[in-house]
Short mmCIF file of N, CA and C and ligand atoms in Angstrom, two decimals:
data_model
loop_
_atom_site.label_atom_id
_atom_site.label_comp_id
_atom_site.label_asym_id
_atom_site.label_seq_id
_atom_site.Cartn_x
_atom_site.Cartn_y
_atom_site.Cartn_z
N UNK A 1 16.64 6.18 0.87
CA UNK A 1 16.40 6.72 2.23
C UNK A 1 16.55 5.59 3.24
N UNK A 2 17.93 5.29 4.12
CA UNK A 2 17.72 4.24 4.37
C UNK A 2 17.43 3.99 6.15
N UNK A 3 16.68 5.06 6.91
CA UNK A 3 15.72 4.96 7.53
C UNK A 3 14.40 4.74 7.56
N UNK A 4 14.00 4.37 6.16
CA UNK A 4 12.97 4.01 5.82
C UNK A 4 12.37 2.52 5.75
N UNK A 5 11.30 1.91 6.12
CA UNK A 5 11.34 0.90 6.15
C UNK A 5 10.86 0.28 5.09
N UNK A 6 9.62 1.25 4.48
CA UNK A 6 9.62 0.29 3.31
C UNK A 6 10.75 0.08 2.35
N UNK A 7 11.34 1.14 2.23
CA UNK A 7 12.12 1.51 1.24
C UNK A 7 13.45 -0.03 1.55
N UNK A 8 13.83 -0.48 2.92
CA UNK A 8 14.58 -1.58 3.14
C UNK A 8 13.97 -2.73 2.79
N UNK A 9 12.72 -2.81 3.40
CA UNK A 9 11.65 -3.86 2.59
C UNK A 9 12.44 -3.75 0.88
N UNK A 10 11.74 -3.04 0.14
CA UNK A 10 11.64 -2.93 -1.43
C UNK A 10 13.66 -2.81 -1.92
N UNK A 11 14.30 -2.54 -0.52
CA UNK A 11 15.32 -2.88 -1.27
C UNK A 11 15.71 -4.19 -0.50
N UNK A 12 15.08 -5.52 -0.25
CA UNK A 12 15.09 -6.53 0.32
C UNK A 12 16.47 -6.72 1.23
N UNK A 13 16.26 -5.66 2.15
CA UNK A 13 17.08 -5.92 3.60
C UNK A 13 16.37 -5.97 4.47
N UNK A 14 15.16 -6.13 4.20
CA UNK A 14 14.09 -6.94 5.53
C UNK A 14 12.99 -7.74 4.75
N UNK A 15 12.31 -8.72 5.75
CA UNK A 15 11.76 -9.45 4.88
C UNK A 15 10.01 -9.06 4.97
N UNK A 16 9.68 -9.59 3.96
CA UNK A 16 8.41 -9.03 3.77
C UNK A 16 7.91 -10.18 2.73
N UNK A 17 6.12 -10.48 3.07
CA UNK A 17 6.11 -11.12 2.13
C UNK A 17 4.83 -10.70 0.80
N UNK A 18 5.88 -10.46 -0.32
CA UNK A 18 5.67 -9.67 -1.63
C UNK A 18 4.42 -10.84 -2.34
N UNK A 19 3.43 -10.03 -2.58
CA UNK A 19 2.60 -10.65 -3.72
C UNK A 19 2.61 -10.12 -5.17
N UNK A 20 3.11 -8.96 -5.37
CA UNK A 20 3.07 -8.74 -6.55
C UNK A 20 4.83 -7.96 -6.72
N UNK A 21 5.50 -7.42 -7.65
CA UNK A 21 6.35 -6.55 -7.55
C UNK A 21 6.44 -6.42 -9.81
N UNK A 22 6.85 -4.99 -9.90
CA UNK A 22 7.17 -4.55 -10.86
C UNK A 22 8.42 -3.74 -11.05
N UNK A 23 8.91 -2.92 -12.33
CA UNK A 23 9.90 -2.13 -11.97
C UNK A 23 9.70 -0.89 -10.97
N UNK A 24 8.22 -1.05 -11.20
CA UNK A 24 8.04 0.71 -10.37
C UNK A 24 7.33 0.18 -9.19
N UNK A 25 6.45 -0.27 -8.99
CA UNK A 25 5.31 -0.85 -7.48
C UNK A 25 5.51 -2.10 -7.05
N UNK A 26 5.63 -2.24 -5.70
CA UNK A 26 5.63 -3.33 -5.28
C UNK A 26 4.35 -4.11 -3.98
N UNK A 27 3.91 -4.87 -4.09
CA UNK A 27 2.64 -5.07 -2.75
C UNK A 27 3.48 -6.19 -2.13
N UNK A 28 3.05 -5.98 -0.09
CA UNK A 28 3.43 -7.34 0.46
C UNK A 28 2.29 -6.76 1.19
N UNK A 29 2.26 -8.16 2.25
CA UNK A 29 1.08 -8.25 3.36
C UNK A 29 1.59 -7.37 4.38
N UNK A 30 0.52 -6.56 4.65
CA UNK A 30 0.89 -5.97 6.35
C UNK A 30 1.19 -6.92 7.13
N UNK A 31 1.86 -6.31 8.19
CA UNK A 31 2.93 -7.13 9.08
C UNK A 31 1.65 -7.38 10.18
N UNK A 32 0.41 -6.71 10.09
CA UNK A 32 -0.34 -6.03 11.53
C UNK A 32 -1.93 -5.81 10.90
N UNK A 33 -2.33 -7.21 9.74
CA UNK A 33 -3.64 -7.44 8.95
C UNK A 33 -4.93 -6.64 9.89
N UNK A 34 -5.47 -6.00 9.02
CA UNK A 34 -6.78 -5.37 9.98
C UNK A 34 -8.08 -5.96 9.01
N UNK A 35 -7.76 -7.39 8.18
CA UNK A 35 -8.56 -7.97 7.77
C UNK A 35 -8.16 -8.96 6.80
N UNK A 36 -8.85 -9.79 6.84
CA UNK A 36 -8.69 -11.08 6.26
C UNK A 36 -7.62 -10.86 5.11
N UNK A 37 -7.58 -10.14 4.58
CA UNK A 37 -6.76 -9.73 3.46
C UNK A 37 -6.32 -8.34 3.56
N UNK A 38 -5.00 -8.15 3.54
CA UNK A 38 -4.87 -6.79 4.17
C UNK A 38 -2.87 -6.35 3.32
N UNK A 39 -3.18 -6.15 2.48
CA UNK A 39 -2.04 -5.85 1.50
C UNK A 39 -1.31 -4.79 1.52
N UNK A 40 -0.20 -4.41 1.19
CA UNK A 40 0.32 -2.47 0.75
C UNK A 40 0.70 -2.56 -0.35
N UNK A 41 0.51 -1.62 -1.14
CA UNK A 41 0.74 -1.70 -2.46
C UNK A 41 1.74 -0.42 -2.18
N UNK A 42 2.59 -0.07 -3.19
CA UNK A 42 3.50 1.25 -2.85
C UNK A 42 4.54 1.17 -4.25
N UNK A 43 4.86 2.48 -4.26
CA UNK A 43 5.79 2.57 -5.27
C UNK A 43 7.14 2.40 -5.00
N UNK A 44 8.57 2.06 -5.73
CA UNK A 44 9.65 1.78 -5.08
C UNK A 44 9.93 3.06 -5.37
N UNK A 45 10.34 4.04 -5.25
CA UNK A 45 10.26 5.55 -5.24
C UNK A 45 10.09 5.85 -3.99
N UNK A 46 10.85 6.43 -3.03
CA UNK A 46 10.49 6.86 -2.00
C UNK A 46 9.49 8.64 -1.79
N UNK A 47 8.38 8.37 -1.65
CA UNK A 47 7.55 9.64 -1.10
C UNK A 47 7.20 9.74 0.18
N UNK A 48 7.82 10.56 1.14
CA UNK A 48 7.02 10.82 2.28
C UNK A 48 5.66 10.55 2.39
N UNK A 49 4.73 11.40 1.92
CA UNK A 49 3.09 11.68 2.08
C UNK A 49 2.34 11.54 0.34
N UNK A 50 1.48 11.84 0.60
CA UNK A 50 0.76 11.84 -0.75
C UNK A 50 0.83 13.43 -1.27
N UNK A 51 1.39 14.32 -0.16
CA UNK A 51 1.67 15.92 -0.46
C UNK A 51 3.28 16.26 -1.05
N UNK A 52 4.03 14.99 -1.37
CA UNK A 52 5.23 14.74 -2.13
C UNK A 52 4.58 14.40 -3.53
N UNK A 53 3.76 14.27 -3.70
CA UNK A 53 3.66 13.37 -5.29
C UNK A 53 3.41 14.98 -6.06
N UNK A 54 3.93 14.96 -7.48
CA UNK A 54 4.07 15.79 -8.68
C UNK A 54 3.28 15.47 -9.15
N UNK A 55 2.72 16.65 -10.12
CA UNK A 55 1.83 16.02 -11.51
C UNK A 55 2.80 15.15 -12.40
N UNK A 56 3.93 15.12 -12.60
CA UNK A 56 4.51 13.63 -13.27
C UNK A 56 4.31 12.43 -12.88
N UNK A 57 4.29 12.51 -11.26
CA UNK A 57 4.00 11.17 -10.66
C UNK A 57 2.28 10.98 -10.84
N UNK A 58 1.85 11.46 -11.44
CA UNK A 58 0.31 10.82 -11.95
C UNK A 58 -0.12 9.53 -12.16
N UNK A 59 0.65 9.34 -13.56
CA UNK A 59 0.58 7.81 -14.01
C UNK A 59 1.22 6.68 -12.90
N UNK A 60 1.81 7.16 -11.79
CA UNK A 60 2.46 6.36 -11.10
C UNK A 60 1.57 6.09 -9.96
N UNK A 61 1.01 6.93 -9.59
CA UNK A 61 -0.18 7.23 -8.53
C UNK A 61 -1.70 5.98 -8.92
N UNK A 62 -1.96 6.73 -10.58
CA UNK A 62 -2.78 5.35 -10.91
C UNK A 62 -2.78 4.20 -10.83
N UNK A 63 -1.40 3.73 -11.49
CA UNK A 63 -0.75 2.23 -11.20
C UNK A 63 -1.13 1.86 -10.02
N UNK A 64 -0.94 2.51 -8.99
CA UNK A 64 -1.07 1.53 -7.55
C UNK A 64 -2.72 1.31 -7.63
N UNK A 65 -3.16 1.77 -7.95
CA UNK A 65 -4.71 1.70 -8.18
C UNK A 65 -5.11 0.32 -8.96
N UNK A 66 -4.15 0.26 -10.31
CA UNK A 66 -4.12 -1.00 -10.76
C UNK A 66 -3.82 -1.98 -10.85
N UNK A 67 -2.52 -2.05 -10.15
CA UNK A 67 -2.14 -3.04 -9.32
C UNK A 67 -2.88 -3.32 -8.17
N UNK A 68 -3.67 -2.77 -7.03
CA UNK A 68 -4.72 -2.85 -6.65
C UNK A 68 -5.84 -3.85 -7.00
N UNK A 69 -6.49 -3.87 -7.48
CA UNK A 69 -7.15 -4.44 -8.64
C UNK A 69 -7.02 -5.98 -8.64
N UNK A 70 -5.58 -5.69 -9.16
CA UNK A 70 -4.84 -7.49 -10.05
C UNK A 70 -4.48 -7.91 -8.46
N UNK A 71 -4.26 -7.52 -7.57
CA UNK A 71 -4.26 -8.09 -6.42
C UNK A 71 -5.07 -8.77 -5.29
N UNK A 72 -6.22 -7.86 -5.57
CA UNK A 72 -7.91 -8.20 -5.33
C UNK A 72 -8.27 -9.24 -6.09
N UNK A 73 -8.22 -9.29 -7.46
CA UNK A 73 -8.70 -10.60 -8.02
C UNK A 73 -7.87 -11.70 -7.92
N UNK A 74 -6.35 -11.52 -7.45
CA UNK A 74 -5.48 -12.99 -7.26
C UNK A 74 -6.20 -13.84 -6.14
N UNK A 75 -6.25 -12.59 -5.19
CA UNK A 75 -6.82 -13.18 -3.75
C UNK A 75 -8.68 -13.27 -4.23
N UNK A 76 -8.76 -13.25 -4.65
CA UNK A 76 -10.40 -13.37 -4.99
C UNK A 76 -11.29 -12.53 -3.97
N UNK A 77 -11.17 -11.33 -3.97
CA UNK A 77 -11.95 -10.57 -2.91
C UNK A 77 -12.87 -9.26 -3.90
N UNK A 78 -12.13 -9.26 -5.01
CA UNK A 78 -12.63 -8.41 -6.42
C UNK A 78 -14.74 -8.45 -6.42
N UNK A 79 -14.95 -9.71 -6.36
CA UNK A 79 -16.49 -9.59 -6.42
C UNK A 79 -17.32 -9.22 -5.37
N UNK A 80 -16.89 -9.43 -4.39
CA UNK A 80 -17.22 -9.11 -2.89
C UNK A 80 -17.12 -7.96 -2.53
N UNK A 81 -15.75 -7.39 -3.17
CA UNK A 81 -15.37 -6.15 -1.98
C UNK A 81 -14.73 -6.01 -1.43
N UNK A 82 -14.13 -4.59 -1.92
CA UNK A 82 -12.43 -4.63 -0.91
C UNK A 82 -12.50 -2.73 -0.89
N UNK A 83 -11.27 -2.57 0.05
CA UNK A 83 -11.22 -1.19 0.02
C UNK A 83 -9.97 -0.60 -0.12
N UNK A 84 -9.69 0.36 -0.67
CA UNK A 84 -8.29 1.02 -0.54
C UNK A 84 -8.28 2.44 0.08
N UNK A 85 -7.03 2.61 0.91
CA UNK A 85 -7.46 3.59 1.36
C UNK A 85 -5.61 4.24 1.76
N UNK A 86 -5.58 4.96 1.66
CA UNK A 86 -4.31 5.95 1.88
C UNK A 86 -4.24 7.18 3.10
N UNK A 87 -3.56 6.23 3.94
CA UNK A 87 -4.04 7.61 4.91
C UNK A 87 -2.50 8.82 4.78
N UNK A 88 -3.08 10.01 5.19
CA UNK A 88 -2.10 11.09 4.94
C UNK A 88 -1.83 12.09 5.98
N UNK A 89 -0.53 11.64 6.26
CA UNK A 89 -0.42 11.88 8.23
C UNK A 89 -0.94 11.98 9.28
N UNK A 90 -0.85 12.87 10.12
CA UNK A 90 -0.98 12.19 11.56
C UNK A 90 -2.54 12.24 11.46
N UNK A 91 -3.36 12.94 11.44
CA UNK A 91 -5.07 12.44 12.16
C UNK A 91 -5.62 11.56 11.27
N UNK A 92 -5.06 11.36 9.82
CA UNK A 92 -5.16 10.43 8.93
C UNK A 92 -4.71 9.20 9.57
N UNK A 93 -3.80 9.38 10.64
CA UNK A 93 -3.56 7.82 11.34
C UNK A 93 -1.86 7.15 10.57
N UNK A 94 -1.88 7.98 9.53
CA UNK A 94 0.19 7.59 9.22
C UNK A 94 0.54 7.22 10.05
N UNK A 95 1.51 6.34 9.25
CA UNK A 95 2.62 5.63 11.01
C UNK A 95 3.84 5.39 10.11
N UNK A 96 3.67 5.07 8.60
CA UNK A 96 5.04 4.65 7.91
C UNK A 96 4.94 5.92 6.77
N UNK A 97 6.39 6.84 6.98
CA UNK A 97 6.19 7.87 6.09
C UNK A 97 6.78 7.57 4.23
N UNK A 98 6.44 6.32 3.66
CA UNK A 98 6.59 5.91 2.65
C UNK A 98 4.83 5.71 2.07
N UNK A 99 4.70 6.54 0.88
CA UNK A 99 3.19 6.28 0.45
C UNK A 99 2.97 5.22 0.19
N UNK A 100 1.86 4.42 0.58
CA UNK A 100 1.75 3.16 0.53
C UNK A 100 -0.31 3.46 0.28
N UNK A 101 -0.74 1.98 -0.59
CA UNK A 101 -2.09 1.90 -0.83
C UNK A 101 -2.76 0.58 0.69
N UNK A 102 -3.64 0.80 0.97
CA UNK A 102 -3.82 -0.35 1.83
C UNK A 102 -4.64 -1.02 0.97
N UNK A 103 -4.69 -2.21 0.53
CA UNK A 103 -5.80 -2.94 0.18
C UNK A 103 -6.26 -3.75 1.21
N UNK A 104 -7.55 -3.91 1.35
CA UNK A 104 -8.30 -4.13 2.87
C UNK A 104 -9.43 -5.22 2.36
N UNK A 105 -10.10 -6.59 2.55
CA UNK A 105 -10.66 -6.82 1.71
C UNK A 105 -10.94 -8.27 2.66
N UNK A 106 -11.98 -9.15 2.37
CA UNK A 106 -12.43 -10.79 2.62
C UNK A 106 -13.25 -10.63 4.18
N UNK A 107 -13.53 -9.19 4.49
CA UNK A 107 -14.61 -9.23 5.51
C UNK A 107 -15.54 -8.10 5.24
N UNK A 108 -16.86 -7.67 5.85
CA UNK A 108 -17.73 -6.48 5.54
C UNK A 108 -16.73 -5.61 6.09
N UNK A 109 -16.86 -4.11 5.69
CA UNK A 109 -15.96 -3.27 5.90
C UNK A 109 -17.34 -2.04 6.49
N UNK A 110 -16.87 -1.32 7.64
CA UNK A 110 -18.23 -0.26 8.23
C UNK A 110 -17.39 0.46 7.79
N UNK A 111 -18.76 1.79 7.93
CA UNK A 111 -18.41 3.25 6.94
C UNK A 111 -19.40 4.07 7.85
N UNK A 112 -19.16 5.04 8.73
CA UNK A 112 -17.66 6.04 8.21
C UNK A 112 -16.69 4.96 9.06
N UNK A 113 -15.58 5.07 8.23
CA UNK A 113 -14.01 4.46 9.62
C UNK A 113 -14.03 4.64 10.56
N UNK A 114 -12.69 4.45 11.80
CA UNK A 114 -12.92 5.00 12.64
C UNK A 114 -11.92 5.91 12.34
P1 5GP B 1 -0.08 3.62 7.89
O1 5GP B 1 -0.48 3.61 9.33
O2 5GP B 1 1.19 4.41 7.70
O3 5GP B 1 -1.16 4.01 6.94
O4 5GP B 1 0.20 2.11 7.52
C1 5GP B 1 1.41 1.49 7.82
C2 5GP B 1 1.16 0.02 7.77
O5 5GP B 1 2.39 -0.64 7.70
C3 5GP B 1 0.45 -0.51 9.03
O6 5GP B 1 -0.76 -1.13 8.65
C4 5GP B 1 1.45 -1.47 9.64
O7 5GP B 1 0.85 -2.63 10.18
C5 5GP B 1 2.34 -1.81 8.46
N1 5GP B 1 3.72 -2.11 8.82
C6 5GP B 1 4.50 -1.46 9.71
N2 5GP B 1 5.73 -1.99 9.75
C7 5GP B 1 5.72 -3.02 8.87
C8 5GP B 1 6.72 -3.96 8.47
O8 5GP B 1 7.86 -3.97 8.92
N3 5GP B 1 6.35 -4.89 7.54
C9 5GP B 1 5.10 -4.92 7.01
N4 5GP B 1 4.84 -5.87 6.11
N5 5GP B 1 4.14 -4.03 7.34
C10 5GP B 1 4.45 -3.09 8.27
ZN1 ZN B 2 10.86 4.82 1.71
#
């Protein structure tokens, strides 16, 4: 999809900078950190929303969860506290229509969001 940006990101025609990458998920830093540590995790698979994903894409859905994780403990934010969070269009606050995980993490985080 090549109006897509992550999707140019993950097919490295823009730059981004990647902390983790696999055959299927890849994480770089938000361009626009809303905290000390502020990651996207995402699949190289292009999905609009999280209302594109199949029950096949299950195991793929988890992964970002666990990659998640191994990304939190590189950056050492794992014992402290971090958050993930997926927003899913517009009052959800979407802005990039490629599913992406936010990992959010290395400051207190308030609850509810805004
Ligand atoms: P959303 O609002 O869709 O949940 O999250 C999109 C995120 O992508 C935002 O946090 C925004 O800062 C980030 N973003 C937008 N454009 C770029 C870009 O070109 N590069 C990177 N690394 N992040 C981006
Ligand atoms: Zn895409």
């Amino acid at each position: 999809m090549a109006e897509c940006i992550f999707c140019e990101i993950i097919a490295r025609r823009m730059p981004a900078d990647f902390v983790y990458e696999d055959d299927e998920v890849v994480a770089f830093k938000d361009i626009n950190p809303q905290a000390p540590v502020h990651i996207l995790v995402l699949p190289r698979k292009h999905f609009s929303t999280l209302l594109d994903l199949k029950p096949e894409d299950a195991s793929l859905v988890g992964k970002l969860i666990l990659v998640a994780n191994e990304v939190a403990r590189k950056f050492n934010i794992h014992n402290r506290g971090f958050r993930l969070v997926f927003n899913c269009n517009r009052e959800a606050g979407q802005s990039i229509y490629h599913v992406h995980l936010h990992l959010l993490g290395g400051r207190i985080m308030m609850w509810p969001p805004g």
